[in-house]
Amino acid sequence: MTPDALPLLVAVPLVAAGVALLPVRGGTGARALLMTLLTANLAAAVALVAATRDSSVLVHQVGGWDAGIAIPLAADALSALVMTVAALLTLACSAFALASGTGRLRLFPPFVLVLTAGVNGALLTADLFNLFVFIEVMLLPSYGLLVLARERRGTDASVRGSRLYVVFNLVVSTVLLAGVALTYGVTGTVNLAALAGAATDDPVVAAAVGMCLVALAMKAAVVPVHGWLARAYPSTSPAVTALFSGLHTKVAIYAIYRVYAVVFEGDQRYLWIGLLVFSATMVVGVLGAAGEQRMRSVLAFHMVSQIGYILLGVALFTPAGLTAGIFYLLHHMVVKASLFLSTGAIETRYGTDVLDDLRPRVRREPVLAAAFGVAALSLAGLPPFSGFVAKLSLVMAALDAGQVAVVVAALAVSLVTLLSMLKLVNAVFAPPLVSGAAAPVPVRADDRPAGDGTAGGAARGTARGDGGDGSGGGVGVATRTATARTSEVTWTRRSRAALAAPAVALAAVTVVLGLGAQGLLDLAGVAADGLLDTTTYVTAVTGR
Amino acid sequence: MTLALTVGALTAGAVHLLLQRDLLRVVLGAVLLSHAVNLLLFASGGVLRRDEPLGADLDPATTADPLPQAFVLTAIVIAFAITIYLLVLAVTGRRQDVDGSDDDGREEAA
């Protein structure tokens, strides 16, 4: 992959999004285009990893202007790795969305394509202001997905979630922009490479760029500011929650790693703030998870907790710490998406994610239970899954740095993680085996939460790509009519397989990453070296 | 100094409005906040050079820095787009301002 191909990673999805918007009846074409492009995106990201694994940095100055004047797009091992995993997740979650019905929204393919363009842009850019712009490019289609995804029009719950999410993100983006303004005011540039090391010399620059870091930490749902995520993420459809779980917060994490490494050059003076805040994130997140009663709320709080783990890597800022943090980031994106997809498949089939309501209804789901079990054990950090490698290397790195309190917190949090995962397993994936216990109640067709049914709503549903096709494979959509409301949803073998496959595939990835961790650890090590010594990155971007 | 005072006043108003219950007031607060940050961006280009960067022969000593102006122009349209979307949300979810019914999220599954 040549550096001059980098803008294509942003341009192609944007053009395709425009094409996917063309009003073609049926929408099959747009969905085929979406899946083709997401596959191509994954292939391009893998090619990028291959091109940067020798710790080289690919740089393209957009428009061919001089370095420092043009917007630089730069790819090193870290951005290539994050982009690969993000591309994999987008592909898996889109496949799940198509199987579960959300993907049949007419606007789904263009929204996801713009989202992909924004993610790629935010991962590639080496310029603070354009980071802000690409984050907005990423967020705007997300707002649409968030509110539309549930039953093709906003419901009370998804509108409530959107109001919180949009207001929060607007305010935080404005804070990020204020940080960018202050950075420009005190240094005269927003080019990351030109800012290299600026914050170590001058506390005023440190304060300005620190404001950007605070805004990014808020976007990553670090603890004092985590409530929005736990409220907003469960409010939309399962497919969209799974999609968001690997993109927005993780791009913010990537940006924190990048900015702290380049602009602060890993300044040891401010690391204690990170250790304190991120440890608190681990603990508070997992306690919130243990107290929740809905599948997706549990998983959302777990996300907060795991974000604390990932960011610990940058708060240690040692070779081992950064490698562990990057490995944890990549592992966690896969595992969290797998968890959201397997519980999402349950929710799509049984119509609710409240544990007490699910317990008597769920029948045996061996495939989903296996996928969930693997991902849950990986999240808690048990061998032989990738979570074990991630936690072990993080704990070793923290011990090396002498942070015993952090190690104790990290290990204790793992126990509580396991506890709340077992709660989910008990309620949903392991129905009582004793014959005296309540037998599963047959699933009814009216498995949509009240208020979601189109019959009661005054608002018109958003146009769908194609109507319910009348077959049982239509994921319960075809059973909307009054007569069908009382009949049991019939599930074809195909629709079951399509719902379960993405979760199973990602669970398989975590097994592979656990058994063959060395390959990814080496790549994470290369990425960490790029953060520890930013000379290659800075020289490549400034062109000197 | 005038710019700093204005930014401060706008931010104070924004924080006050953002903490109100009604989403419409929150939207107004967000608008004030983005005004404040746009002014901050202008200030970051230096406040003493006031000439517009238009024309052929520009004197760098008196012409305003065009880069922050481009930043502001971009930020304005982004904030404008999100504000429009927020206003639609303010209308669709109007009931939630009044009854404030929430909050364990279970009623939707009842």
XYZ file of C-alpha atoms in Angstrom:
654
model
C 0.000 0.000 0.000
C 1.475 3.327 -1.025
C 1.070 6.498 1.036
C -0.832 8.132 -1.789
C -3.639 5.614 -1.340
C -4.370 6.852 2.196
C -7.009 9.450 1.212
C -8.948 6.676 -0.523
C -9.716 5.160 2.874
C -11.824 8.248 3.553
C -12.905 9.172 0.049
C -14.216 5.816 -1.142
C -16.682 5.276 1.740
C -17.914 8.870 1.395
C -18.578 8.510 -2.337
C -20.182 5.130 -1.769
C -22.424 6.628 0.909
C -23.662 9.105 -1.660
C -24.308 6.302 -4.116
C -26.097 4.230 -1.473
C -28.438 7.156 -0.880
C -29.774 6.988 -4.435
C -33.444 6.077 -4.236
C -33.417 2.603 -5.742
C -36.362 0.395 -4.973
C -35.660 -2.586 -2.780
C -32.367 -1.377 -1.397
C -30.658 -4.684 -2.101
C -28.065 -2.850 -4.159
C -27.194 -0.487 -1.309
C -26.826 -3.383 1.108
C -24.621 -5.313 -1.322
C -22.533 -2.170 -1.835
C -22.214 -1.763 1.932
C -20.975 -5.282 2.531
C -18.601 -5.168 -0.455
C -17.070 -1.905 0.673
C -16.717 -2.986 4.282
C -14.890 -6.104 3.114
C -12.629 -3.997 0.896
C -12.052 -1.663 3.836
C -10.939 -4.599 5.977
C -8.598 -5.784 3.232
C -7.103 -2.304 2.865
C -6.570 -2.038 6.620
C -4.811 -5.425 6.659
C -2.604 -4.230 3.801
C -1.828 -1.149 5.898
C -0.753 -3.356 8.816
C 1.529 -5.289 6.464
C 3.044 -2.036 5.201
C 3.677 -0.594 8.672
C 4.779 -3.691 10.609
C 8.449 -2.763 10.143
C 7.625 0.421 12.125
C 7.653 2.592 9.027
C 5.217 5.504 8.795
C 3.217 6.230 5.657
C 2.407 9.903 5.191
C 0.367 11.674 2.559
C 0.094 15.461 2.476
C -3.420 16.041 1.190
C -3.543 18.280 -1.846
C 0.186 18.037 -2.381
C 0.885 21.173 -0.322
C 4.078 21.538 1.661
C 4.381 19.613 4.911
C 3.027 21.708 7.764
C 0.570 23.500 5.519
C -1.328 20.534 4.122
C -3.511 18.264 6.211
C -1.287 15.235 6.819
C -2.710 11.725 6.765
C -0.299 9.409 8.528
C -0.486 5.693 9.188
C 1.786 3.863 11.563
C 1.415 0.457 13.197
C -0.981 1.766 15.860
C -3.451 3.413 13.506
C -3.259 0.458 11.104
C -4.022 -2.054 13.872
C -6.927 -0.080 15.303
C -8.292 0.455 11.810
C -8.141 -3.262 11.050
C -10.049 -4.245 14.155
C -12.558 -1.418 13.647
C -13.100 -2.586 10.056
C -13.624 -6.163 11.237
C -16.199 -5.017 13.788
C -18.073 -2.832 11.349
C -18.304 -5.771 8.980
C -19.509 -8.203 11.668
C -22.000 -5.747 13.167
C -23.389 -4.837 9.748
C -23.881 -8.522 8.976
C -25.751 -8.858 12.264
C -27.773 -5.732 11.528
C -28.840 -7.152 8.169
C -29.877 -10.395 9.855
C -31.729 -8.714 12.723
C -33.727 -6.212 10.685
C -31.962 -2.963 11.604
C -29.887 -3.233 8.448
C -33.021 -3.028 6.350
C -33.469 0.634 7.193
C -33.100 2.547 3.992
C -30.586 4.895 5.602
C -28.531 2.180 7.270
C -25.969 1.559 4.475
C -25.116 5.243 3.870
C -24.921 5.991 7.604
C -22.524 3.111 8.233
C -20.393 4.127 5.263
C -20.057 7.715 6.500
C -19.274 6.328 9.953
C -16.492 4.219 8.422
C -15.096 7.248 6.607
C -15.090 9.244 9.841
C -13.374 6.470 11.791
C -10.693 6.017 9.135
C -10.136 9.754 8.950
C -9.872 10.181 12.712
C -7.370 7.318 12.899
C -5.232 8.648 10.044
C -5.164 12.390 10.604
C -2.134 13.989 12.207
C -3.765 17.334 12.855
C -5.836 18.306 15.889
C -8.486 20.353 14.121
C -9.080 17.674 11.533
C -9.307 15.142 14.328
C -12.223 17.233 15.613
C -13.799 17.370 12.158
C -13.482 13.630 11.573
C -14.895 12.909 15.019
C -17.927 14.963 14.000
C -18.109 13.066 10.689
C -18.202 9.930 12.798
C -20.801 11.256 15.228
C -23.388 12.730 12.877
C -24.387 9.440 11.189
C -24.298 7.846 14.635
C -27.016 10.211 15.814
C -29.153 9.029 12.926
C -28.477 5.368 13.616
C -29.150 5.809 17.310
C -32.630 7.236 16.970
C -33.811 5.423 13.857
C -32.565 1.973 14.554
C -35.261 0.829 16.920
C -38.229 -0.251 14.854
C -37.370 2.146 12.061
C -38.457 5.261 13.916
C -37.650 6.830 17.210
C -39.285 5.309 20.241
C -39.537 6.997 23.615
C -36.467 5.168 24.790
C -34.311 5.850 21.770
C -35.317 9.521 21.654
C -34.421 9.797 25.333
C -31.074 8.123 24.657
C -30.421 10.381 21.673
C -31.209 13.571 23.551
C -28.631 12.627 26.138
C -26.063 11.407 23.625
C -26.327 14.329 21.219
C -26.267 17.052 23.862
C -23.361 15.416 25.637
C -21.333 14.938 22.483
C -22.039 18.457 21.237
C -20.815 19.964 24.490
C -17.743 17.741 24.636
C -16.869 18.404 20.996
C -17.073 22.094 21.779
C -14.679 21.593 24.672
C -12.337 19.741 22.302
C -12.590 22.639 19.882
C -11.800 25.094 22.659
C -8.699 23.014 23.425
C -7.706 23.179 19.768
C -8.222 26.961 19.776
C -6.056 27.425 22.856
C -3.380 25.161 21.350
C -3.335 27.257 18.193
C -3.278 30.432 20.249
C -0.210 29.484 22.257
C 1.774 27.525 19.646
C 0.604 28.795 16.256
C -0.031 25.327 14.822
C -2.405 22.401 15.254
C -0.219 19.932 13.349
C 0.588 17.088 15.756
C 4.092 16.597 14.426
C 4.886 20.303 14.717
C 3.644 20.121 18.322
C 5.946 17.212 19.181
C 7.260 17.633 22.682
C 5.762 21.125 23.002
C 3.906 20.272 26.204
C 7.018 19.126 28.051
C 8.703 22.515 27.804
C 5.822 24.842 28.418
C 3.066 24.306 31.002
C 0.806 26.690 29.082
C 0.886 24.367 26.059
C 0.355 21.455 28.431
C -2.791 23.125 29.747
C -4.096 23.828 26.239
C -3.472 20.321 24.901
C -4.602 18.927 28.257
C -8.008 20.432 27.533
C -8.144 18.351 24.334
C -7.190 15.278 26.357
C -9.921 15.967 28.899
C -12.484 16.249 26.112
C -11.253 12.994 24.571
C -11.416 11.287 27.960
C -15.023 12.429 28.291
C -15.751 10.942 24.886
C -14.142 7.714 26.071
C -16.471 7.656 29.134
C -13.799 7.875 31.815
C -15.260 7.789 35.282
C -16.364 11.115 36.477
C -18.103 11.409 33.094
C -19.369 7.930 32.324
C -23.100 8.091 33.006
C -24.030 9.128 29.465
C -22.660 5.919 27.969
C -24.444 3.624 30.376
C -27.716 5.415 29.588
C -27.428 6.082 25.875
C -25.937 2.874 24.519
C -28.683 0.485 25.682
C -31.420 2.726 24.274
C -31.039 1.780 20.620
C -31.215 -1.465 18.691
C -28.798 -4.282 19.620
C -26.967 -4.104 16.294
C -26.238 -0.397 16.663
C -25.042 -0.755 20.255
C -22.628 -3.448 19.098
C -21.428 -1.242 16.254
C -20.834 1.750 18.523
C -19.114 -0.335 21.194
C -16.007 -0.726 19.074
C -15.823 2.640 17.350
C -16.527 5.874 19.222
C -14.940 5.351 22.605
C -12.083 3.423 21.021
C -11.249 6.224 18.593
C -11.107 8.564 21.592
C -8.760 6.131 23.334
C -6.566 5.976 20.249
C -6.417 9.776 20.144
C -5.460 9.954 23.826
C -2.603 7.501 23.237
C -1.433 9.425 20.190
C -1.641 12.933 21.651
C -0.046 12.031 24.959
C 2.772 10.200 23.200
C 3.501 12.892 20.635
C 2.737 16.209 22.295
C 3.590 15.251 25.879
C 6.252 12.710 24.881
C 5.009 10.570 27.745
C 5.813 13.238 30.338
C 6.164 11.431 33.686
C 4.918 14.424 35.680
C 1.259 14.013 34.736
C 0.990 10.225 34.805
C -0.374 10.070 38.367
C -3.574 11.777 37.184
C -4.111 8.987 34.679
C -3.371 6.241 37.188
C -5.866 7.716 39.640
C -8.674 8.428 37.199
C -8.350 5.224 35.189
C -8.215 3.035 38.310
C -11.394 4.727 39.495
C -12.898 4.019 36.070
C -12.147 0.303 36.407
C -13.733 0.092 39.837
C -16.797 2.310 39.385
C -17.615 0.818 35.997
C -17.651 -2.731 37.226
C -19.671 -1.880 40.327
C -22.280 -0.257 38.113
C -22.348 -3.391 35.992
C -22.888 -5.646 38.988
C -25.961 -3.642 39.953
C -27.749 -3.601 36.595
C -30.740 -5.734 35.635
C -30.646 -5.540 31.853
C -28.223 -7.383 29.611
C -27.092 -4.392 27.627
C -26.820 -2.100 30.647
C -24.533 -4.636 32.299
C -22.383 -4.737 29.184
C -22.333 -0.937 28.846
C -20.995 -0.518 32.381
C -18.454 -3.231 31.678
C -17.330 -1.165 28.745
C -16.657 1.761 31.084
C -14.660 -0.498 33.358
C -12.604 -1.960 30.504
C -11.885 1.517 29.148
C -10.156 2.141 32.474
C -7.977 -0.935 31.898
C -7.049 0.131 28.376
C -6.118 3.663 29.356
C -3.947 2.356 32.206
C -1.508 1.404 29.463
C -0.915 5.052 28.598
C -0.812 6.053 32.269
C 2.076 3.629 32.814
C 3.927 4.823 29.708
C 6.554 2.114 29.761
C 7.325 -0.174 26.797
C 5.519 -3.035 28.526
C 2.634 -0.820 29.619
C 1.984 0.609 26.173
C 2.224 -2.810 24.526
C -0.241 -4.200 27.049
C -2.584 -1.256 26.626
C -2.623 -1.540 22.851
C -3.125 -5.297 22.983
C -5.929 -4.755 25.490
C -7.556 -2.194 23.204
C -7.581 -4.541 20.220
C -8.704 -7.543 22.264
C -11.413 -5.601 24.026
C -12.939 -4.193 20.826
C -13.416 -7.733 19.517
C -14.701 -9.223 22.756
C -17.129 -6.436 23.566
C -18.637 -6.554 20.102
C -18.980 -10.336 20.406
C -20.780 -9.963 23.733
C -23.128 -7.304 22.397
C -23.833 -9.475 19.352
C -24.646 -12.666 21.243
C -26.882 -10.886 23.755
C -28.261 -8.871 20.845
C -29.245 -12.081 19.089
C -31.103 -13.161 22.234
C -32.800 -9.784 22.472
C -33.798 -9.857 18.816
C -35.348 -13.280 19.247
C -37.024 -12.850 22.621
C -37.844 -9.165 22.412
C -36.438 -7.925 25.692
C -33.157 -7.628 27.478
C -34.471 -7.433 31.043
C -32.977 -10.382 32.893
C -36.054 -11.164 34.989
C -38.276 -11.233 31.925
C -35.856 -13.326 29.915
C -35.225 -16.000 32.503
C -38.495 -17.883 32.055
C -38.658 -17.402 28.297
C -35.305 -18.299 26.844
C -34.947 -21.774 25.488
C -31.721 -23.608 25.032
C -29.426 -21.674 22.708
C -26.263 -23.770 22.643
C -24.480 -21.851 19.892
C -25.116 -18.424 21.351
C -24.349 -19.693 24.837
C -20.988 -20.980 23.656
C -20.138 -17.692 21.917
C -21.221 -15.695 24.950
C -19.377 -17.983 27.349
C -16.111 -17.711 25.452
C -16.338 -13.928 25.176
C -17.404 -13.535 28.821
C -14.492 -15.616 30.101
C -12.192 -13.654 27.819
C -13.543 -10.380 29.209
C -12.938 -11.565 32.756
C -9.417 -12.570 31.712
C -9.326 -16.351 31.915
C -6.955 -18.514 29.917
C -6.842 -19.639 27.147
C -8.593 -16.588 25.718
C -7.075 -13.291 24.633
C -8.294 -11.456 27.741
C -5.896 -13.501 29.838
C -2.906 -12.348 27.794
C -4.120 -8.756 27.899
C -4.676 -8.709 31.668
C -1.520 -10.630 32.449
C 0.693 -8.303 30.429
C -1.039 -5.242 31.893
C -0.614 -6.499 35.464
C 3.034 -7.374 34.831
C 3.631 -3.916 33.377
C 1.978 -2.251 36.374
C 4.064 -4.363 38.768
C 7.222 -3.379 36.899
C 6.261 0.250 37.295
C 5.717 -0.345 41.017
C 1.997 0.457 40.974
C 0.837 -2.164 43.461
C -2.442 -0.429 44.303
C -3.380 -0.394 40.617
C -2.603 -4.104 40.338
C -4.800 -4.908 43.316
C -7.648 -2.880 41.825
C -7.248 -4.538 38.413
C -7.374 -8.029 39.885
C -10.294 -7.318 42.216
C -12.241 -5.794 39.342
C -11.713 -9.005 37.355
C -13.506 -10.955 40.056
C -16.517 -8.665 39.981
C -16.475 -8.842 36.174
C -16.685 -12.606 36.374
C -19.481 -12.332 38.918
C -21.731 -10.180 36.778
C -20.957 -12.280 33.691
C -22.121 -15.341 35.623
C -25.300 -13.456 36.454
C -25.993 -13.120 32.730
C -25.102 -16.745 32.075
C -27.423 -17.895 34.833
C -30.327 -15.808 33.687
C -30.114 -16.240 29.971
C -27.753 -18.870 28.738
C -28.182 -21.617 31.281
C -31.917 -22.077 31.924
C -32.719 -24.319 34.905
C -32.090 -27.969 34.251
C -34.147 -29.255 37.173
C -37.464 -30.593 35.928
C -39.368 -28.965 38.777
C -38.277 -25.537 37.680
C -40.404 -23.397 35.444
C -40.387 -24.610 31.880
C -39.646 -21.967 29.270
C -42.764 -20.031 28.387
C -43.428 -20.125 24.658
C -42.300 -17.032 22.857
C -45.086 -14.894 21.551
C -45.062 -12.821 18.456
C -45.691 -9.636 20.367
C -42.126 -9.631 21.490
C -41.652 -5.956 20.865
C -41.527 -3.685 23.873
C -44.705 -1.672 24.368
C -44.496 1.629 22.568
C -42.478 0.131 19.762
C -45.391 -1.334 17.906
C -46.214 0.700 14.863
C -49.925 0.317 15.487
C -49.964 2.570 18.547
C -47.581 5.197 17.310
C -48.688 8.285 15.502
C -45.321 8.784 13.867
C -44.840 7.211 10.496
C -42.179 4.559 10.238
C -39.117 5.411 8.238
C -39.059 3.948 4.785
C -37.671 0.460 4.683
C -35.584 -1.034 1.963
C -38.125 -3.776 1.531
C -41.234 -4.662 3.436
C -41.704 -7.728 5.578
C -41.421 -10.485 3.048
C -43.958 -12.729 4.665
C -41.570 -15.545 5.399
C -40.598 -16.602 8.873
C -37.080 -15.567 8.048
C -38.052 -11.911 8.274
C -36.984 -11.849 11.905
C -40.439 -11.535 13.303
C -41.189 -8.491 11.204
C -43.659 -10.350 9.073
C -45.659 -11.293 12.126
C -46.783 -7.789 12.740
C -50.315 -8.218 11.520
C -53.096 -8.583 14.019
C -53.716 -12.215 13.194
C -50.106 -13.125 13.532
C -49.737 -11.384 16.853
C -50.862 -14.379 18.795
C -48.965 -16.972 16.855
C -45.501 -18.013 17.768
C -42.646 -16.573 15.771
C -41.273 -19.212 13.519
C -37.572 -19.116 13.120
C -35.997 -20.689 10.140
C -32.671 -22.363 10.516
C -31.164 -19.780 8.212
C -32.204 -16.741 10.190
C -30.915 -18.330 13.382
C -27.557 -19.035 11.793
C -27.322 -15.518 10.357
C -28.033 -14.002 13.775
C -25.531 -16.159 15.604
C -22.731 -16.165 13.043
C -21.215 -12.699 13.733
C -21.019 -13.329 17.478
C -19.501 -16.763 16.914
C -16.957 -15.412 14.431
C -15.749 -12.728 16.833
C -15.655 -15.226 19.712
C -13.457 -17.419 17.518
C -11.151 -14.433 16.975
C -10.652 -14.046 20.720
C -9.748 -17.737 20.995
C -7.242 -17.395 18.163
C -5.784 -14.270 19.752
C -5.496 -16.131 23.046
C -3.780 -19.218 21.692
C -1.603 -17.355 19.201
C -1.127 -14.147 21.148
C 2.504 -13.719 20.204
C 1.740 -12.449 16.724
C -0.500 -9.644 17.924
C 1.757 -8.904 20.903
C 4.643 -8.360 18.483
C 2.543 -5.985 16.399
C 1.387 -4.167 19.540
C 5.031 -3.924 20.529
C 5.864 -2.260 17.219
C 2.996 0.180 17.772
C 4.203 0.876 21.315
C 7.723 1.569 20.053
C 6.236 4.111 17.678
C 4.653 5.869 20.670
C 7.732 5.706 22.885
C 10.006 7.146 20.256
C 8.009 9.427 18.020
C 10.962 10.594 15.903
C 10.023 8.447 12.913
C 6.423 9.660 13.035
C 7.375 13.301 13.479
C 10.045 13.254 10.757
C 7.705 11.567 8.333
C 4.850 14.017 8.965
C 6.964 17.171 8.946
C 8.840 15.902 5.900
C 12.187 16.833 7.386
C -9.403 41.612 27.026
C -12.782 42.450 25.547
C -12.740 39.131 23.713
C -11.869 37.260 26.902
C -14.705 38.950 28.796
C -17.182 38.179 26.025
C -16.101 34.539 25.882
C -16.446 34.338 29.646
C -19.910 35.856 29.648
C -21.075 33.563 26.852
C -19.691 30.494 28.630
C -21.358 31.451 31.898
C -24.685 31.845 30.124
C -24.146 28.542 28.340
C -23.467 26.638 31.544
C -26.538 28.143 33.176
C -28.774 27.199 30.254
C -27.269 23.716 29.847
C -28.342 22.886 33.383
C -32.020 23.641 32.723
C -34.560 20.879 32.333
C -36.231 21.960 29.100
C -34.288 20.724 26.067
C -34.981 23.944 24.187
C -33.051 25.912 26.814
C -30.297 23.306 26.659
C -30.087 23.827 22.898
C -29.805 27.571 23.448
C -27.048 26.886 25.937
C -25.204 24.785 23.385
C -25.559 27.593 20.843
C -24.072 30.074 23.304
C -21.232 27.667 24.033
C -20.359 27.276 20.388
C -20.455 31.078 20.012
C -18.012 31.328 22.876
C -15.641 28.805 21.331
C -15.855 30.425 17.921
C -14.795 33.712 19.487
C -11.995 31.850 21.244
C -10.851 30.497 17.881
C -10.833 34.011 16.459
C -8.826 35.217 19.427
C -6.286 32.441 18.897
C -5.229 34.069 15.624
C -4.143 37.216 17.433
C -6.443 40.158 18.118
C -4.342 43.106 17.058
C -4.205 42.553 13.311
C -7.595 43.608 12.016
C -7.308 43.830 8.196
C -9.242 41.266 6.234
C -7.042 38.706 4.416
C -8.468 39.585 0.989
C -6.713 41.012 -2.020
C -3.313 40.742 -3.664
C -0.815 42.723 -1.631
C -1.286 41.778 1.972
C 0.833 43.116 4.787
C 1.425 40.273 7.250
C 1.838 42.813 10.023
C -1.731 44.099 9.819
C -3.699 41.294 8.142
C -5.683 38.903 10.308
C -4.637 35.239 10.386
C -6.887 33.384 7.906
C -6.418 29.882 9.374
C -8.572 30.408 12.491
C -11.183 31.974 10.244
C -11.327 28.745 8.253
C -11.554 26.802 11.534
C -14.467 28.946 12.681
C -16.223 28.605 9.358
C -16.005 24.817 9.630
C -17.051 24.777 13.255
C -20.072 26.980 12.549
C -21.564 24.613 9.986
C -20.919 21.564 12.169
C -22.577 23.187 15.165
C -25.409 24.361 12.931
C -26.089 20.818 11.714
C -26.145 19.383 15.203
C -28.316 22.227 16.501
C -30.916 21.507 13.839
C -30.944 17.863 14.815
C -31.232 18.753 18.481
C -34.174 21.026 17.769
C -35.964 18.126 16.067
C -35.247 15.963 19.093
C -36.596 18.737 21.313
C -39.906 18.511 19.464
C -40.168 14.720 19.195
C -39.373 14.082 22.826
C -41.319 17.046 24.197
C -43.195 14.947 26.736
C -40.005 14.001 28.498
C -39.397 17.624 29.435
C -42.696 17.771 31.256
C -43.287 14.493 33.041
C -39.647 13.557 33.326
C -40.797 9.952 33.413
C -37.776 7.819 33.577
C -35.749 6.154 34.777
C -35.035 2.559 35.377
C -35.518 2.068 31.645
C -37.849 -0.819 32.287
C -41.108 0.707 31.235
C -40.223 0.169 27.611
C -39.944 -3.534 28.254
C -43.042 -3.786 30.410
